[in-house]
PDB file of C-alpha atoms in Angstrom:
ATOM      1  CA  UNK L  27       5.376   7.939 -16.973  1.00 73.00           C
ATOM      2  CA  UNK L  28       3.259   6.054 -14.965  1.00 79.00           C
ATOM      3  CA  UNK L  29       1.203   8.136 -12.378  1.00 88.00           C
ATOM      4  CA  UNK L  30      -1.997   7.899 -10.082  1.00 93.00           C
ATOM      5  CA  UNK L  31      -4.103  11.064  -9.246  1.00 94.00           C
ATOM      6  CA  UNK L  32      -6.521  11.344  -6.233  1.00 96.00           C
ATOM      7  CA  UNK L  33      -8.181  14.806  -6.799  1.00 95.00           C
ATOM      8  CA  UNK L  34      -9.942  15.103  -3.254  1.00 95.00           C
ATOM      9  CA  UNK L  35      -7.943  15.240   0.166  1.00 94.00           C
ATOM     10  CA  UNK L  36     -10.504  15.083   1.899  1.00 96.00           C
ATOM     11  CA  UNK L  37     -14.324  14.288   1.725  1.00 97.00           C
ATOM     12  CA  UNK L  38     -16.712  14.635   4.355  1.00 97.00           C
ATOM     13  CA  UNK L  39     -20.422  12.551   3.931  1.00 97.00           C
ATOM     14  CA  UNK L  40     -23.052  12.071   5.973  1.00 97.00           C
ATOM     15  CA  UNK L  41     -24.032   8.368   7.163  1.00 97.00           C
ATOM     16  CA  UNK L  42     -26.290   6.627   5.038  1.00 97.00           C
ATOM     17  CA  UNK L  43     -24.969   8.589   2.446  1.00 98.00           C
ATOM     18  CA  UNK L  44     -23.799   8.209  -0.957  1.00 97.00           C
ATOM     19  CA  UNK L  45     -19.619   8.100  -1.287  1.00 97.00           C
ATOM     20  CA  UNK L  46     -17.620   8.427  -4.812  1.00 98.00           C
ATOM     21  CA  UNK L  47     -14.233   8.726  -4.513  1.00 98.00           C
ATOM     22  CA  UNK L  48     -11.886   9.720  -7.312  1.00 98.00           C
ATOM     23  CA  UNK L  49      -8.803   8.529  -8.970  1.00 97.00           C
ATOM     24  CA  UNK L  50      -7.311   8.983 -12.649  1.00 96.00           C
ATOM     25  CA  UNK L  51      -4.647   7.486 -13.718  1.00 93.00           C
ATOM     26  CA  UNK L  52      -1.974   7.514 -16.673  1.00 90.00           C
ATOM     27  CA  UNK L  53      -0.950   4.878 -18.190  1.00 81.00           C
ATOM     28  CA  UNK L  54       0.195   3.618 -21.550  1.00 73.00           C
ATOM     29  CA  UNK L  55      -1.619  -0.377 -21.760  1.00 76.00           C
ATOM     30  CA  UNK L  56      -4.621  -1.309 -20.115  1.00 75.00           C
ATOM     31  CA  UNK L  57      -3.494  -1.147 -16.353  1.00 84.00           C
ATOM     32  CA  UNK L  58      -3.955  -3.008 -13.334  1.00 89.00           C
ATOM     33  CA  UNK L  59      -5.921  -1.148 -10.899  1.00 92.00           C
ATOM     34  CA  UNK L  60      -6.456  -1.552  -7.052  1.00 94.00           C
ATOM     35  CA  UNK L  61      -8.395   0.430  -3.984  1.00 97.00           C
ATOM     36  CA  UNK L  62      -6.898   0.035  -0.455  1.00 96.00           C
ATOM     37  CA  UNK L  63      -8.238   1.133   2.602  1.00 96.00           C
ATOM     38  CA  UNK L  64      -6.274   2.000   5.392  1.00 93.00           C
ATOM     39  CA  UNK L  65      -7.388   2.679   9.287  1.00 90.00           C
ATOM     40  CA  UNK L  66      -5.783   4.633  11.540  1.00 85.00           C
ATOM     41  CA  UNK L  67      -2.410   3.456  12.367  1.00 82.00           C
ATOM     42  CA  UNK L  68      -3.130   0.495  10.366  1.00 84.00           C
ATOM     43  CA  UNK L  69      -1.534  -1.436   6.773  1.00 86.00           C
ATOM     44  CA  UNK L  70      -4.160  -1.260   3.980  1.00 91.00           C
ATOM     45  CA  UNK L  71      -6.914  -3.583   3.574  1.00 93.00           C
ATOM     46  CA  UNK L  72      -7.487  -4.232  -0.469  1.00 93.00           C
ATOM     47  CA  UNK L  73     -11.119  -2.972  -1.152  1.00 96.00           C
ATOM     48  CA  UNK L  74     -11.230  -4.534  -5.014  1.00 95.00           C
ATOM     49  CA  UNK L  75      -8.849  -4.966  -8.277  1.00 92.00           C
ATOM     50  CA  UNK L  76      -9.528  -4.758 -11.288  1.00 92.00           C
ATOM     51  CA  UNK L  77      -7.146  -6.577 -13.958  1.00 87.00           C
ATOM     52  CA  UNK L  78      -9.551  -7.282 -16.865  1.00 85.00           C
ATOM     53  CA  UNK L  79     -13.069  -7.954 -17.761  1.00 88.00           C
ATOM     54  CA  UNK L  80     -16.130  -6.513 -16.317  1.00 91.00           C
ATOM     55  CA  UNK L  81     -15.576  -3.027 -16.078  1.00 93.00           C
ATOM     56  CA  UNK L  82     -17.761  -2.784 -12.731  1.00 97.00           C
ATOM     57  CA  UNK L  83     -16.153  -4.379  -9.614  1.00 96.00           C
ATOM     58  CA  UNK L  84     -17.603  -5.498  -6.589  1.00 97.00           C
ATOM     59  CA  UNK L  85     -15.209  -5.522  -3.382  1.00 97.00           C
ATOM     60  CA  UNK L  86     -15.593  -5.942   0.585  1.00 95.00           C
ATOM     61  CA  UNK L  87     -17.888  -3.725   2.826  1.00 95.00           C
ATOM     62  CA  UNK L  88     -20.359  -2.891   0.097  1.00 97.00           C
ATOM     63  CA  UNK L  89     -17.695  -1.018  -2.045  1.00 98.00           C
ATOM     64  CA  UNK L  90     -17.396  -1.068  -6.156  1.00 98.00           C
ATOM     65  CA  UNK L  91     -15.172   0.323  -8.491  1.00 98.00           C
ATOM     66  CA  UNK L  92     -16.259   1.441 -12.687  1.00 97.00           C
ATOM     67  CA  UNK L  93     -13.196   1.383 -15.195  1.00 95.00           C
ATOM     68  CA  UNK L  94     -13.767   3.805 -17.521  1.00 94.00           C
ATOM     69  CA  UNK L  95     -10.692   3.715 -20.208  1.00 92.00           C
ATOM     70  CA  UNK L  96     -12.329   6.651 -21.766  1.00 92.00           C
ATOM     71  CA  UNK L  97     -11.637   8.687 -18.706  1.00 94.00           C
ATOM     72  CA  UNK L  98      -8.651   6.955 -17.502  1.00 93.00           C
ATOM     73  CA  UNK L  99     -10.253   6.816 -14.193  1.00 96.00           C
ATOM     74  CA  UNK L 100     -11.301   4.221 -11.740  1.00 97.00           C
ATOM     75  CA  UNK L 101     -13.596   5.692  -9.496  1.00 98.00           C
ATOM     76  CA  UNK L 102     -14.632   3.816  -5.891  1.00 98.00           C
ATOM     77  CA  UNK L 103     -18.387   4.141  -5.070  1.00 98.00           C
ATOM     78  CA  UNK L 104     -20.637   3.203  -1.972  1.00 98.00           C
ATOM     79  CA  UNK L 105     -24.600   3.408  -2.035  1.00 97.00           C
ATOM     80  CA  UNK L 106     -24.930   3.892   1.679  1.00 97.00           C
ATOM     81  CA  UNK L 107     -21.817   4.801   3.800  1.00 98.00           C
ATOM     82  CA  UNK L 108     -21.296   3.357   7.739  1.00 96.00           C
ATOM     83  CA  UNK L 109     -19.633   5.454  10.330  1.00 96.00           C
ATOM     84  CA  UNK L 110     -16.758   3.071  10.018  1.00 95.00           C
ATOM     85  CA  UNK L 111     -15.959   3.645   6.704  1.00 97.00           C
ATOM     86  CA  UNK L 112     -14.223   6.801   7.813  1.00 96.00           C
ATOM     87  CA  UNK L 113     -10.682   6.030   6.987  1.00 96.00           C
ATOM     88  CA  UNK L 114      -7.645   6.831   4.242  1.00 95.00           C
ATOM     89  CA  UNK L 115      -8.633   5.143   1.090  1.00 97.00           C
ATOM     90  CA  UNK L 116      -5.692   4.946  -1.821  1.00 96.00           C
ATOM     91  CA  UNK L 117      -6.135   3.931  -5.155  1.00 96.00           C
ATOM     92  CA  UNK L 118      -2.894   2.294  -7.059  1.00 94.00           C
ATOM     93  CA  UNK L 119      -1.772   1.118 -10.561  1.00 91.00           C
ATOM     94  CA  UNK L 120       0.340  -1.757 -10.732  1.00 86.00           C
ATOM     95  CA  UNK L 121       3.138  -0.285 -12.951  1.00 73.00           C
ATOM     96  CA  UNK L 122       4.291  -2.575 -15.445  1.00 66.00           C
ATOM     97  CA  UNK L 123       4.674  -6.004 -16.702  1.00 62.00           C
ATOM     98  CA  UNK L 124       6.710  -8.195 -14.440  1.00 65.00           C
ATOM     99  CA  UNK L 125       7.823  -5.098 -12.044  1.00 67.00           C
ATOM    100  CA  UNK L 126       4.629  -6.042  -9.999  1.00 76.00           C
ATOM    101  CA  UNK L 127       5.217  -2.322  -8.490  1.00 84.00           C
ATOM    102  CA  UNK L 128       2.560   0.001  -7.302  1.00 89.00           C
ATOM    103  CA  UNK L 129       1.801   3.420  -7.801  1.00 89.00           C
ATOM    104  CA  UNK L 130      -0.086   5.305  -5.148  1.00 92.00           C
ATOM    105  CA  UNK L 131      -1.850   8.322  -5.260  1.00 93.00           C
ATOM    106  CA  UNK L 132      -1.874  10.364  -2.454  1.00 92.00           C
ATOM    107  CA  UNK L 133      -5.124   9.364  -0.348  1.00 94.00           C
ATOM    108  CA  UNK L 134      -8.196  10.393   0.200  1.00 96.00           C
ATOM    109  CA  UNK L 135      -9.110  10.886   3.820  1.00 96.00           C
ATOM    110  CA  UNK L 136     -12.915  10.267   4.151  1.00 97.00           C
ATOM    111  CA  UNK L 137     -14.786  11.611   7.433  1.00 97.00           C
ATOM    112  CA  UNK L 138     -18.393  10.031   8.305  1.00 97.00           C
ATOM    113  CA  UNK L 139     -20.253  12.449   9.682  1.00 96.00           C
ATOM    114  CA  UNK L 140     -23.138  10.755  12.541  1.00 89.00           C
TER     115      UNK L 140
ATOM    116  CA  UNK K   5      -6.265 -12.991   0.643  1.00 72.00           C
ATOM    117  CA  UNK K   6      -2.737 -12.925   1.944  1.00 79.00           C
ATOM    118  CA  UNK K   7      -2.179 -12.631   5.857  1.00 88.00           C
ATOM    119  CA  UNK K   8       1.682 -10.382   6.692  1.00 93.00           C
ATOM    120  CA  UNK K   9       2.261  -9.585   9.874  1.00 94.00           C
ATOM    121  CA  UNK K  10       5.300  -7.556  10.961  1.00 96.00           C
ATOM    122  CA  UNK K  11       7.045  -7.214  14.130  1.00 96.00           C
ATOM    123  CA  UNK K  12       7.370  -5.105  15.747  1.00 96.00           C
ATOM    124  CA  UNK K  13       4.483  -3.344  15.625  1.00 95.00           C
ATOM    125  CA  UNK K  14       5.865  -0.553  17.143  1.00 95.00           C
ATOM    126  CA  UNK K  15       9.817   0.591  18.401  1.00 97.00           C
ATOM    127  CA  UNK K  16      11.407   3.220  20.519  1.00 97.00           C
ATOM    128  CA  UNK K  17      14.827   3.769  19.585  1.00 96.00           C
ATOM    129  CA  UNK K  18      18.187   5.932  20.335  1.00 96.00           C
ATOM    130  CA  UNK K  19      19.468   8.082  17.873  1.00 97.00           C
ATOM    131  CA  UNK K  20      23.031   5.962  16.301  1.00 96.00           C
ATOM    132  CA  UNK K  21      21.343   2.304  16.952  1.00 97.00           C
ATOM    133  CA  UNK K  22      19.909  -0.616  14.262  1.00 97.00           C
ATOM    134  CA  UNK K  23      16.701  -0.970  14.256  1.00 97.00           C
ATOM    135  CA  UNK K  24      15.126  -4.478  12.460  1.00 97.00           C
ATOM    136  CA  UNK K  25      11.452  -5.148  11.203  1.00 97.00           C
ATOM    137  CA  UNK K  26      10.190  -8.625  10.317  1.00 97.00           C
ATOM    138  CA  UNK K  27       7.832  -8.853   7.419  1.00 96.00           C
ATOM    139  CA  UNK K  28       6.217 -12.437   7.652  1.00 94.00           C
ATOM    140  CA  UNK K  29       3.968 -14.226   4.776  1.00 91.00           C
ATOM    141  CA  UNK K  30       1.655 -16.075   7.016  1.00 91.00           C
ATOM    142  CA  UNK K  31      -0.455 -18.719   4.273  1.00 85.00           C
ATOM    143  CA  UNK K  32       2.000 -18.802   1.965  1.00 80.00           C
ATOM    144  CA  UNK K  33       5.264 -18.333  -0.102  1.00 83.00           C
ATOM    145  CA  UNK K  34       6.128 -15.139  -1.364  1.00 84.00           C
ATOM    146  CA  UNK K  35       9.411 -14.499  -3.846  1.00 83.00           C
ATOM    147  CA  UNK K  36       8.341 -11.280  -3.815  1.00 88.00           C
ATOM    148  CA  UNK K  37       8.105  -8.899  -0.899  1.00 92.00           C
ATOM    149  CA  UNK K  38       7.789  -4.633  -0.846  1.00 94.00           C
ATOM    150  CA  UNK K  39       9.036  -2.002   1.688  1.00 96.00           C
ATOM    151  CA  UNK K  40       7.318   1.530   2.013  1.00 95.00           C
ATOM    152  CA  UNK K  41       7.389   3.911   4.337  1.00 95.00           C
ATOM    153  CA  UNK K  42       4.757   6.177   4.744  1.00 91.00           C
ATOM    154  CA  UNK K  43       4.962   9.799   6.115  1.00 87.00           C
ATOM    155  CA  UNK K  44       2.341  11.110   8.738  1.00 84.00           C
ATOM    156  CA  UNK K  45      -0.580  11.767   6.649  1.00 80.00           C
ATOM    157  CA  UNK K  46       1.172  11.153   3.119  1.00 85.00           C
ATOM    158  CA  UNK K  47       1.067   8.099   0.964  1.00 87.00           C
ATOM    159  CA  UNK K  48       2.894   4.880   0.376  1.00 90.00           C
ATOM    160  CA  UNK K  49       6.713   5.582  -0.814  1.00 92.00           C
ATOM    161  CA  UNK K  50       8.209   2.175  -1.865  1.00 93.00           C
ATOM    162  CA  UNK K  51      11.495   1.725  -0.836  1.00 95.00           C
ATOM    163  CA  UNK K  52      12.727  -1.709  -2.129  1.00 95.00           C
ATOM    164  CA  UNK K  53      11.438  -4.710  -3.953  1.00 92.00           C
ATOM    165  CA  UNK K  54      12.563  -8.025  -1.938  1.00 90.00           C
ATOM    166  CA  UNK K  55      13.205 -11.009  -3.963  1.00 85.00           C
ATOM    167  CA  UNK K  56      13.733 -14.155  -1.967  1.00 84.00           C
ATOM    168  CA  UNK K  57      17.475 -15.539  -2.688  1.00 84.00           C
ATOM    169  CA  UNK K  58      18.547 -12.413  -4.536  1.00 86.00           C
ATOM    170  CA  UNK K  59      19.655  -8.951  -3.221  1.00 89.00           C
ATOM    171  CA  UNK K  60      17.108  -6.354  -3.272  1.00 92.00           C
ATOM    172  CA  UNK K  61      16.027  -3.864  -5.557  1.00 92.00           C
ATOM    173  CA  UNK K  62      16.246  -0.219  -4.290  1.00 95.00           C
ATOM    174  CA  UNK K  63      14.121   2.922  -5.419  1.00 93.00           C
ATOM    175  CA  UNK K  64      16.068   5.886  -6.509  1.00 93.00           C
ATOM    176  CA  UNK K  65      17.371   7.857  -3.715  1.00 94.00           C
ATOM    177  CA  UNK K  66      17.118   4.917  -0.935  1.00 95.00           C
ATOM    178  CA  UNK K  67      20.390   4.237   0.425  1.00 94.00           C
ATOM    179  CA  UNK K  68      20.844   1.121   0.203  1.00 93.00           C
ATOM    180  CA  UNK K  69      23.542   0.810   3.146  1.00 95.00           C
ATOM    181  CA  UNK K  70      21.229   2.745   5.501  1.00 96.00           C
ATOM    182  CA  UNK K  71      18.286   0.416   4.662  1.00 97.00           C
ATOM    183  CA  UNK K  72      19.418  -3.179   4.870  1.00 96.00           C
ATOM    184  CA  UNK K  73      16.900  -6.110   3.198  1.00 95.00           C
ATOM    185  CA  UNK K  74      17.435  -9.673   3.671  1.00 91.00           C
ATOM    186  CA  UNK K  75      14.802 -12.237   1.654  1.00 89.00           C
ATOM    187  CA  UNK K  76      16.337 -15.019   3.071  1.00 82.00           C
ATOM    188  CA  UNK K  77      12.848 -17.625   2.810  1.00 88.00           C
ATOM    189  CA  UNK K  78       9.939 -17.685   1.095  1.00 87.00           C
ATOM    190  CA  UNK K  79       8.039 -16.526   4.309  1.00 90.00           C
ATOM    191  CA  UNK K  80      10.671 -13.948   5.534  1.00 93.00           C
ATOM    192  CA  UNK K  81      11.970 -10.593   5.195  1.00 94.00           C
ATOM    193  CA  UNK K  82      14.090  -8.338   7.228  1.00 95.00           C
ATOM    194  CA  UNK K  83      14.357  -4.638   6.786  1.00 97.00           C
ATOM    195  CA  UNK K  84      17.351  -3.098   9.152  1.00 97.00           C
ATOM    196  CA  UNK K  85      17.591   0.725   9.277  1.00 97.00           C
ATOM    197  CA  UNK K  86      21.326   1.023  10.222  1.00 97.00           C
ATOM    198  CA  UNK K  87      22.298   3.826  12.451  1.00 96.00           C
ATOM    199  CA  UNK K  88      19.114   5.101  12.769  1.00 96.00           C
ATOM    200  CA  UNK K  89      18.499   8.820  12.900  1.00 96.00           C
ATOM    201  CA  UNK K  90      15.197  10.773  13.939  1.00 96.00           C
ATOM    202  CA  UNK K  91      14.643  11.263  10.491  1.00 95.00           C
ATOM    203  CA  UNK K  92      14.143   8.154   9.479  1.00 96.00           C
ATOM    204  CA  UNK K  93      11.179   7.533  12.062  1.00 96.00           C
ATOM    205  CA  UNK K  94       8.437   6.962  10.105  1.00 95.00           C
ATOM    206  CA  UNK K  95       5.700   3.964   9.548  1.00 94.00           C
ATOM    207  CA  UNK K  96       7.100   1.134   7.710  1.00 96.00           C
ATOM    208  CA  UNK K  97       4.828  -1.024   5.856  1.00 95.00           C
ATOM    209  CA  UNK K  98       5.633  -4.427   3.796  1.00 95.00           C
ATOM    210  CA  UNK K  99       3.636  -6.352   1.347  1.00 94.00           C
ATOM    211  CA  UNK K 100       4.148  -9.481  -0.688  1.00 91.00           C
ATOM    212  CA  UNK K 101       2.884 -10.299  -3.860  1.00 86.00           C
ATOM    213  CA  UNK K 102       0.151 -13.169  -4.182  1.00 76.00           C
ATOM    214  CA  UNK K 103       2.198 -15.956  -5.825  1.00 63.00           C
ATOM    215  CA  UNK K 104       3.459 -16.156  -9.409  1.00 59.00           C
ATOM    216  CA  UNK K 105       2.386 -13.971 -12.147  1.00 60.00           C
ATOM    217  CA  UNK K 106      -0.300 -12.672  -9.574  1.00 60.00           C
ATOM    218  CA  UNK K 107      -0.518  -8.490  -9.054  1.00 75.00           C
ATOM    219  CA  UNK K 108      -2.202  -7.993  -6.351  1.00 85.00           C
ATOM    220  CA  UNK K 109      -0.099  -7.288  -3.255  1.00 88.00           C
ATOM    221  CA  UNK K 110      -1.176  -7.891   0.367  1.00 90.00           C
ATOM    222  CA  UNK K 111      -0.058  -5.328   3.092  1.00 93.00           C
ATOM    223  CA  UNK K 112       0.989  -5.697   6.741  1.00 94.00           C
ATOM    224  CA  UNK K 113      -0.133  -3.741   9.605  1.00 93.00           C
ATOM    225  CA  UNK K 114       2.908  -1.760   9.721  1.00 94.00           C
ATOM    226  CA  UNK K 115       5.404  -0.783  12.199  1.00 96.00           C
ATOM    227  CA  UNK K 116       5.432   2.380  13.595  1.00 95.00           C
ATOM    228  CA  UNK K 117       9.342   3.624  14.511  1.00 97.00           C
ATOM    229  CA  UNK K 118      10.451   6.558  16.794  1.00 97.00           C
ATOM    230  CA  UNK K 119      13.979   7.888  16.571  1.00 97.00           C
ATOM    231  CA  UNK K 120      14.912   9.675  19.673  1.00 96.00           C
TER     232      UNK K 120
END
């Protein structure tokens, strides 16, 4: 079965700091893979996809993503992180053919520290 | 991308009543519209997968009676929570997917619902 992991809760950086965020995922065909941010109160903003292609993705607010089918993983990186970048960031797989479903992982919660 | 909006944003409500959220595809038509509700500091749970003209398609252990869905455009979804309890307030958030054969999904900025 499909499934998304996220292995950090939480992750606290300093700003101007680097930021790599997590996520592995399980899947039997090449997947379709997303990051989402999500503020406070707020629905998630997509970050960057990755369906095919270039294995490094560029997305909004400075953010890219490596696919790495060798590691199953699809990690989210940021050279130089902004106070407000602190936020819940989720990483999904779209989970099959035609279902156009998601799978979440849990989250990671990032804190920016000043 | 996509612009949803919902409405409410945010609803107060006694324990026994009906509660509806609109789900609204802004820029353009969606056949295909998701409901999740997300738990205070949990992730995404999808509850349903709204097709526009058909009934919906419900997630294993979603009552399907408790949580209504009507798709009845290509810009509109309803989600009612019938008799609402206090434990079924929670943050509701829809998305619709980006036209035909397209993945990605676009989220809305949720609606936030108290049970009293």
């Amino acid at each position: 079965a499909q499934s998304v992991t996220q292995p950090d809760i939480h992750i606290t950086v300093s700003e101007g700091a680097s930021l790599e965020l997590r996520c592995n995922y399980s899947y039997g065909a090449t997947p379709y893979l997303f990051w989402y941010v999500q503020s406070p109160g707020q629905g998630l903003q997509l970050l960057l996809k990755y369906f095919s292609g270039d294995t490094l993705v560029q997305g909004i607010k400075g953010f890219e993503a490596e696919f790495k089918r060798s590691q199953s993983s699809f990690n989210l990186r940021k050279p130089s992180v902004h106070w407000s970048d602190a936020a819940e960031y989720f990483c999904a797989v779209g989970a099959g053919i035609r279902t156009y479903k998601y799978i979440f992982g849990t989250g990671t919660r990032l804190k920016v520290l000043a | 991308g996509a612009v949803v909006s919902q409405h409410p944003s945010w609803v107060i409500c006694k324990s026994g009543t009906s509660v509806k959220i609109e789900c609204r595809s802004l820029d353009f038509q969606a056949t295909t519209m998701f409901w999740y509700r997300q738990f205070p500091k949990q992730s995404l749970m999808l509850m349903a997968t709204s097709n526009e003209g058909s009934k919906a398609t419900y997630e294993q252990g979603v009552e399907k009676d408790k949580f209504l869905i009507n798709h009845a455009s290509l810009t509109l979804s309803t989600l009612t929570v019938t008799s609402a309890h206090p434990e079924d307030s929670s943050f509701y958030i829809c998305s619709v997917r980006a036209g035909t054969g397209q993945e990605t999904q676009y989220f809305g900025p949720g609606t936030r619902l108290l049970v009293l």
